């Protein structure tokens, strides 16, 4: 029987992976505190069973470790990077593929777009907001914007900017696909990325208020936007539909 490798002989790559795995589990259980009080390197070293000397060669201090930890949180949650959880993304892909008969008419395309956005926003609000990556992103971005002191703030700001850029790029790609499927184009002076920024900002603000008064945000609104008649809409869905129609216009012909 092969003996387990002693902590003193663990390679740096394995030590790094074990430390981040233990830290990610800690954040999933306790959340990420802005003073990083729950991310104590000595405690994580004991839990991970890795050599202390190797840890401090990889990360000279806790701030450096937290920067890698935040990145690991997002890498462990692909839904944030793609902008949608798996079920929502599959629904949008089906909407893009569409029924040719429905998408052949102007009214059919309008109805299909509304249904795609109605489902996607209401489902994704609940699915994404429950993830560790989203909670960490919102907590840390709010602290940076408010001016609160965040250890390693410059590094964290740079990392969140990188993550946000990837998110916006992915969202812009999705909106481009929706526009092509529903024969829409961006209005002059606007891009799909502008639409992604506007929707992200709206969702962020609504998510903040949702923490204070979830019933006000989550209570369904029964709204009729077209011949399909009244439908249950999440308030964020109504806002996204309003932004989408304001930022785009139908192609002629």
GROMACS .gro file of N, CA and C in nm, residues 31-107:
model
  231
   31UNK      N    1  -1.888   3.258   0.403
   31UNK     CA    2  -1.886   3.383   0.329
   31UNK      C    3  -1.745   3.443   0.332
   32UNK      N    4  -1.727   3.547   0.252
   32UNK     CA    5  -1.597   3.614   0.247
   32UNK      C    6  -1.609   3.746   0.321
   33UNK      N    7  -1.541   3.755   0.437
   33UNK     CA    8  -1.545   3.876   0.518
   33UNK      C    9  -1.444   3.976   0.463
   34UNK      N   10  -1.483   4.104   0.463
   34UNK     CA   11  -1.398   4.204   0.399
   34UNK      C   12  -1.265   4.226   0.471
   35UNK      N   13  -1.260   4.196   0.601
   35UNK     CA   14  -1.130   4.208   0.669
   35UNK      C   15  -1.054   4.076   0.663
   36UNK      N   16  -1.113   3.977   0.594
   36UNK     CA   17  -1.051   3.846   0.574
   36UNK      C   18  -1.021   3.776   0.707
   37UNK      N   19  -1.098   3.809   0.811
   37UNK     CA   20  -1.072   3.750   0.942
   37UNK      C   21  -1.089   3.599   0.940
   38UNK      N   22  -1.174   3.550   0.850
   38UNK     CA   23  -1.195   3.405   0.843
   38UNK      C   24  -1.098   3.337   0.746
   39UNK      N   25  -1.007   3.414   0.686
   39UNK     CA   26  -0.907   3.358   0.596
   39UNK      C   27  -0.771   3.372   0.664
   40UNK      N   28  -0.748   3.288   0.764
   40UNK     CA   29  -0.623   3.291   0.841
   40UNK      C   30  -0.530   3.183   0.786
   41UNK      N   31  -0.416   3.226   0.733
   41UNK     CA   32  -0.328   3.133   0.664
   41UNK      C   33  -0.283   3.018   0.753
   42UNK      N   34  -0.245   3.046   0.877
   42UNK     CA   35  -0.196   2.939   0.965
   42UNK      C   36  -0.303   2.833   0.986
   43UNK      N   37  -0.427   2.876   1.003
   43UNK     CA   38  -0.538   2.782   1.022
   43UNK      C   39  -0.561   2.700   0.895
   44UNK      N   40  -0.557   2.767   0.779
   44UNK     CA   41  -0.576   2.696   0.652
   44UNK      C   42  -0.463   2.597   0.626
   45UNK      N   43  -0.341   2.634   0.664
   45UNK     CA   44  -0.226   2.544   0.647
   45UNK      C   45  -0.247   2.416   0.726
   46UNK      N   46  -0.294   2.430   0.851
   46UNK     CA   47  -0.319   2.311   0.934
   46UNK      C   48  -0.430   2.225   0.873
   47UNK      N   49  -0.536   2.290   0.827
   47UNK     CA   50  -0.648   2.215   0.769
   47UNK      C   51  -0.607   2.143   0.641
   48UNK      N   52  -0.531   2.211   0.557
   48UNK     CA   53  -0.489   2.154   0.430
   48UNK      C   54  -0.378   2.051   0.446
   49UNK      N   55  -0.304   2.059   0.557
   49UNK     CA   56  -0.195   1.965   0.580
   49UNK      C   57  -0.080   1.985   0.483
   50UNK      N   58  -0.043   2.111   0.460
   50UNK     CA   59   0.063   2.143   0.365
   50UNK      C   60   0.178   2.213   0.438
   51UNK      N   61   0.297   2.212   0.379
   51UNK     CA   62   0.413   2.273   0.445
   51UNK      C   63   0.402   2.425   0.451
   52UNK      N   64   0.423   2.479   0.569
   52UNK     CA   65   0.413   2.623   0.590
   52UNK      C   66   0.512   2.699   0.503
   53UNK      N   67   0.634   2.648   0.491
   53UNK     CA   68   0.737   2.717   0.414
   53UNK      C   69   0.698   2.732   0.268
   54UNK      N   70   0.635   2.627   0.213
   54UNK     CA   71   0.593   2.634   0.072
   54UNK      C   72   0.483   2.736   0.053
   55UNK      N   73   0.388   2.740   0.147
   55UNK     CA   74   0.277   2.835   0.139
   55UNK      C   75   0.331   2.978   0.132
   56UNK      N   76   0.427   3.010   0.218
   56UNK     CA   77   0.476   3.148   0.223
   56UNK      C   78   0.573   3.179   0.109
   57UNK      N   79   0.621   3.077   0.040
   57UNK     CA   80   0.694   3.103  -0.084
   57UNK      C   81   0.597   3.139  -0.196
   58UNK      N   82   0.479   3.075  -0.195
   58UNK     CA   83   0.379   3.103  -0.298
   58UNK      C   84   0.311   3.237  -0.272
   59UNK      N   85   0.271   3.259  -0.147
   59UNK     CA   86   0.201   3.382  -0.109
   59UNK      C   87   0.275   3.446   0.008
   60UNK      N   88   0.344   3.557  -0.012
   60UNK     CA   89   0.419   3.619   0.096
   60UNK      C   90   0.332   3.674   0.208
   61UNK      N   91   0.204   3.701   0.180
   61UNK     CA   92   0.115   3.752   0.285
   61UNK      C   93  -0.029   3.713   0.253
   62UNK      N   94  -0.118   3.745   0.344
   62UNK     CA   95  -0.258   3.704   0.330
   62UNK      C   96  -0.327   3.776   0.214
   63UNK      N   97  -0.290   3.902   0.191
   63UNK     CA   98  -0.351   3.977   0.081
   63UNK      C   99  -0.325   3.908  -0.053
   64UNK      N  100  -0.201   3.862  -0.073
   64UNK     CA  101  -0.168   3.792  -0.197
   64UNK      C  102  -0.250   3.664  -0.209
   65UNK      N  103  -0.268   3.595  -0.098
   65UNK     CA  104  -0.346   3.471  -0.101
   65UNK      C  105  -0.492   3.501  -0.134
   66UNK      N  106  -0.549   3.606  -0.075
   66UNK     CA  107  -0.689   3.638  -0.098
   66UNK      C  108  -0.714   3.673  -0.244
   67UNK      N  109  -0.619   3.741  -0.309
   67UNK     CA  110  -0.636   3.773  -0.450
   67UNK      C  111  -0.650   3.645  -0.533
   68UNK      N  112  -0.567   3.544  -0.503
   68UNK     CA  113  -0.579   3.416  -0.573
   68UNK      C  114  -0.708   3.344  -0.534
   69UNK      N  115  -0.748   3.359  -0.410
   69UNK     CA  116  -0.871   3.294  -0.363
   69UNK      C  117  -0.993   3.350  -0.436
   70UNK      N  118  -0.999   3.482  -0.450
   70UNK     CA  119  -1.113   3.542  -0.520
   70UNK      C  120  -1.120   3.491  -0.664
   71UNK      N  121  -1.004   3.482  -0.729
   71UNK     CA  122  -1.001   3.428  -0.864
   71UNK      C  123  -1.052   3.283  -0.866
   72UNK      N  124  -1.008   3.204  -0.766
   72UNK     CA  125  -1.050   3.064  -0.758
   72UNK      C  126  -1.201   3.052  -0.739
   73UNK      N  127  -1.260   3.144  -0.664
   73UNK     CA  128  -1.405   3.141  -0.642
   73UNK      C  129  -1.479   3.155  -0.775
   74UNK      N  130  -1.432   3.244  -0.860
   74UNK     CA  131  -1.499   3.265  -0.988
   74UNK      C  132  -1.470   3.151  -1.086
   75UNK      N  133  -1.350   3.097  -1.080
   75UNK     CA  134  -1.317   2.985  -1.168
   75UNK      C  135  -1.398   2.861  -1.132
   76UNK      N  136  -1.435   2.851  -1.004
   76UNK     CA  137  -1.516   2.737  -0.959
   76UNK      C  138  -1.664   2.756  -0.992
   77UNK      N  139  -1.700   2.873  -1.044
   77UNK     CA  140  -1.841   2.903  -1.072
   77UNK      C  141  -1.854   2.955  -1.214
   78UNK      N  142  -1.856   2.866  -1.313
   78UNK     CA  143  -1.862   2.910  -1.453
   78UNK      C  144  -1.988   2.987  -1.488
   79UNK      N  145  -2.094   2.975  -1.408
   79UNK     CA  146  -2.218   3.046  -1.438
   79UNK      C  147  -2.198   3.196  -1.435
   80UNK      N  148  -2.110   3.244  -1.343
   80UNK     CA  149  -2.090   3.387  -1.336
   80UNK      C  150  -2.017   3.437  -1.460
   81UNK      N  151  -1.918   3.364  -1.503
   81UNK     CA  152  -1.838   3.407  -1.618
   81UNK      C  153  -1.921   3.406  -1.746
   82UNK      N  154  -2.016   3.312  -1.758
   82UNK     CA  155  -2.100   3.306  -1.876
   82UNK      C  156  -2.220   3.399  -1.865
   83UNK      N  157  -2.248   3.448  -1.745
   83UNK     CA  158  -2.360   3.539  -1.725
   83UNK      C  159  -2.490   3.469  -1.691
   84UNK      N  160  -2.500   3.340  -1.721
   84UNK     CA  161  -2.623   3.266  -1.696
   84UNK      C  162  -2.590   3.129  -1.637
   85UNK      N  163  -2.681   3.077  -1.557
   85UNK     CA  164  -2.667   2.938  -1.515
   85UNK      C  165  -2.702   2.848  -1.632
   86UNK      N  166  -2.673   2.719  -1.618
   86UNK     CA  167  -2.688   2.626  -1.729
   86UNK      C  168  -2.828   2.620  -1.786
   87UNK      N  169  -2.930   2.615  -1.700
   87UNK     CA  170  -3.067   2.602  -1.749
   87UNK      C  171  -3.110   2.727  -1.826
   88UNK      N  172  -3.074   2.844  -1.774
   88UNK     CA  173  -3.110   2.968  -1.843
   88UNK      C  174  -3.041   2.976  -1.979
   89UNK      N  175  -2.914   2.938  -1.982
   89UNK     CA  176  -2.839   2.943  -2.108
   89UNK      C  177  -2.901   2.849  -2.211
   90UNK      N  178  -2.941   2.730  -2.167
   90UNK     CA  179  -3.005   2.636  -2.260
   90UNK      C  180  -3.136   2.693  -2.313
   91UNK      N  181  -3.211   2.762  -2.226
   91UNK     CA  182  -3.337   2.822  -2.269
   91UNK      C  183  -3.312   2.929  -2.375
   92UNK      N  184  -3.211   3.011  -2.355
   92UNK     CA  185  -3.180   3.116  -2.452
   92UNK      C  186  -3.131   3.056  -2.584
   93UNK      N  187  -3.055   2.949  -2.575
   93UNK     CA  188  -3.008   2.883  -2.698
   93UNK      C  189  -3.127   2.827  -2.776
   94UNK      N  190  -3.225   2.773  -2.706
   94UNK     CA  191  -3.345   2.723  -2.774
   94UNK      C  192  -3.423   2.838  -2.838
   95UNK      N  193  -3.426   2.952  -2.767
   95UNK     CA  194  -3.496   3.068  -2.821
   95UNK      C  195  -3.429   3.118  -2.948
   96UNK      N  196  -3.295   3.116  -2.949
   96UNK     CA  197  -3.220   3.160  -3.067
   96UNK      C  198  -3.245   3.064  -3.184
   97UNK      N  199  -3.245   2.933  -3.153
   97UNK     CA  200  -3.274   2.835  -3.258
   97UNK      C  201  -3.416   2.856  -3.311
   98UNK      N  202  -3.510   2.867  -3.216
   98UNK     CA  203  -3.646   2.908  -3.247
   98UNK      C  204  -3.725   2.816  -3.339
   99UNK      N  205  -3.852   2.847  -3.347
   99UNK     CA  206  -3.944   2.782  -3.441
   99UNK      C  207  -3.947   2.869  -3.567
  100UNK      N  208  -3.905   2.816  -3.681
  100UNK     CA  209  -3.899   2.899  -3.803
  100UNK      C  210  -4.032   2.965  -3.836
  101UNK      N  211  -4.143   2.896  -3.811
  101UNK     CA  212  -4.274   2.955  -3.841
  101UNK      C  213  -4.301   3.076  -3.752
  102UNK      N  214  -4.265   3.064  -3.624
  102UNK     CA  215  -4.286   3.175  -3.530
  102UNK      C  216  -4.195   3.292  -3.564
  103UNK      N  217  -4.068   3.262  -3.592
  103UNK     CA  218  -3.970   3.367  -3.617
  103UNK      C  219  -3.983   3.428  -3.756
  104UNK      N  220  -4.071   3.375  -3.838
  104UNK     CA  221  -4.087   3.429  -3.974
  104UNK      C  222  -4.174   3.554  -3.976
  105UNK      N  223  -4.244   3.582  -3.867
  105UNK     CA  224  -4.331   3.700  -3.863
  105UNK      C  225  -4.281   3.799  -3.758
  106UNK      N  226  -4.311   3.924  -3.781
  106UNK     CA  227  -4.269   4.030  -3.689
  106UNK      C  228  -4.330   4.009  -3.551
  107UNK      N  229  -4.459   3.983  -3.546
  107UNK     CA  230  -4.525   3.965  -3.417
  107UNK      C  231  -4.476   3.839  -3.347
   0.00000   0.00000   0.00000
